[in-house]
């Protein structure tokens, strides 16, 4: 029997509250010496909040943090660092205009007679780097090196103080496979020295490659903790995504409706990709069809649709709109072809809180027409009244500031903005995230209704049941590639989970459910957890 490593950090009952929001609710996590402990959960699960509570960025509202048996209260990041907790963030927090050695030793330079002994400082930097197996000229400018090497420099800097806990927040998000292997070699070296490592990633393969222990969070609550070797991938995904509430089960699945694919699709993309962001992907969508994009956060879902819309520029692939070649390299080009896109980040890229409901609704149409063709008041009033009624926006006041509406009603206003442009293709990225069940059901019903009327839709959701419910086809993404494409007729959430969790990615295929996963009875595996609400 293997002994359980000693606890370095124990977080008990950690609760973090902001005005009107409980970001963490009574979460327990234990970090042990010589273990890589991975935090898992979808966007909004509370991973970042937990890290910030541990590192002194956020004050905890309730609960205790114990480090090596001593209760600590972290009022700042300096308090956490003094307790031996260091952090390396996704965006490397270094000075790229300084040398490697200066970055490693920043704040810990070797001093002699009131000044800095740079020769000794660079020797110390080289020693710290070499202890991690990194051979690099410490006098070279950091910015001349790859992101992977900058990550290793950041880790070396974090360990200069002999930290006993290292937090790695999405360190592999910008790395290729070879660079990930180099980083993991360093992580294993630190683990073998007895450092407790808290790791956050959305890449499922990496989770099982490097993790000793997993903690799953959902909606700010602890779901469960497991040894990585004892938790199958499918069960991990089920714990992360939870289960939709029963109120949404009444919505009839649009997948029951057959789609005519005999002509040219509204959009066809072949080999669309971007180096370091997304491997080349094929996708097409026909009139009246909802194509769902499924996968865990970080799988490449958003990256794909941003390339299709021209919000980011692809460096490979070709695109056709209704059979004609189309160069969509900017959102303007997409709008000109009647392609609309609603971003997953509605606060930063969607709503304009200081404008009214009416002003937000007509923004897309005004952009489509151009600055010289102003929308008249009568036309604006008619558009706004139509969509307030059709989408059930509350309060039904076109003059209300959008920032004062609930998240669900803000999302409905964004949907109205793009529907007012009469698109032929609507791309929706997480349109139901963070909204109540009633608003979620309203939006799902509207998407099903619009597709039945002939609108082509690309639909992304972290809720797999939602994707299955309203899609005719589902493209499955993992680790920045499309691993499968399924006809959703007869598909259960369990089947989709199995595809996402499979050991080795398969080539993209279009196959009915019976050819992709074993047949099942009508009762899916339970994804419910009594501690979590959707």
Tab-separated table of C-alpha atoms in Angstrom, residues 302-303 305-307 309-312 331 335 340-353 360 363-364 402 410-411 413-415 417-418 427-430 433 460:
chain	number	residue	atom	x	y	z
A	302	UNK	CA	-14.302	29.150	-30.062
A	303	UNK	CA	-11.090	29.285	-32.079
A	305	UNK	CA	-15.883	29.800	-35.159
A	306	UNK	CA	-13.742	32.932	-34.832
A	307	UNK	CA	-11.789	31.770	-37.884
A	309	UNK	CA	-16.297	34.543	-38.994
A	310	UNK	CA	-13.033	36.334	-39.712
A	311	UNK	CA	-12.644	37.637	-36.168
A	312	UNK	CA	-9.266	35.880	-36.309
A	331	UNK	CA	-15.959	40.441	-39.562
A	335	UNK	CA	-21.396	40.563	-42.351
A	340	UNK	CA	-23.637	36.819	-37.930
A	341	UNK	CA	-21.603	35.905	-34.853
A	342	UNK	CA	-22.502	36.195	-31.182
A	343	UNK	CA	-19.378	35.914	-29.020
A	344	UNK	CA	-19.126	33.811	-25.860
A	345	UNK	CA	-17.892	36.899	-23.974
A	346	UNK	CA	-21.033	38.982	-24.096
A	347	UNK	CA	-19.717	41.579	-21.654
A	348	UNK	CA	-16.454	42.350	-23.470
A	349	UNK	CA	-17.511	41.664	-27.077
A	350	UNK	CA	-21.288	41.950	-27.068
A	351	UNK	CA	-23.307	44.272	-24.918
A	352	UNK	CA	-22.709	48.008	-24.619
A	353	UNK	CA	-24.100	48.557	-21.159
A	360	UNK	CA	-28.010	47.698	-28.795
A	363	UNK	CA	-26.186	48.127	-33.926
A	364	UNK	CA	-25.680	45.128	-36.207
A	402	UNK	CA	-28.848	47.214	-21.205
A	410	UNK	CA	-28.938	40.723	-22.264
A	411	UNK	CA	-28.307	37.543	-24.246
A	413	UNK	CA	-30.945	41.425	-26.910
A	414	UNK	CA	-27.713	40.206	-28.543
A	415	UNK	CA	-29.641	37.489	-30.368
A	417	UNK	CA	-29.258	42.333	-32.765
A	418	UNK	CA	-28.104	39.685	-35.204
A	427	UNK	CA	-22.963	31.496	-35.226
A	428	UNK	CA	-23.769	31.310	-31.510
A	429	UNK	CA	-20.907	30.757	-29.058
A	430	UNK	CA	-22.216	29.815	-25.585
A	433	UNK	CA	-23.970	30.393	-20.463
A	460	UNK	CA	-21.506	26.000	-29.275
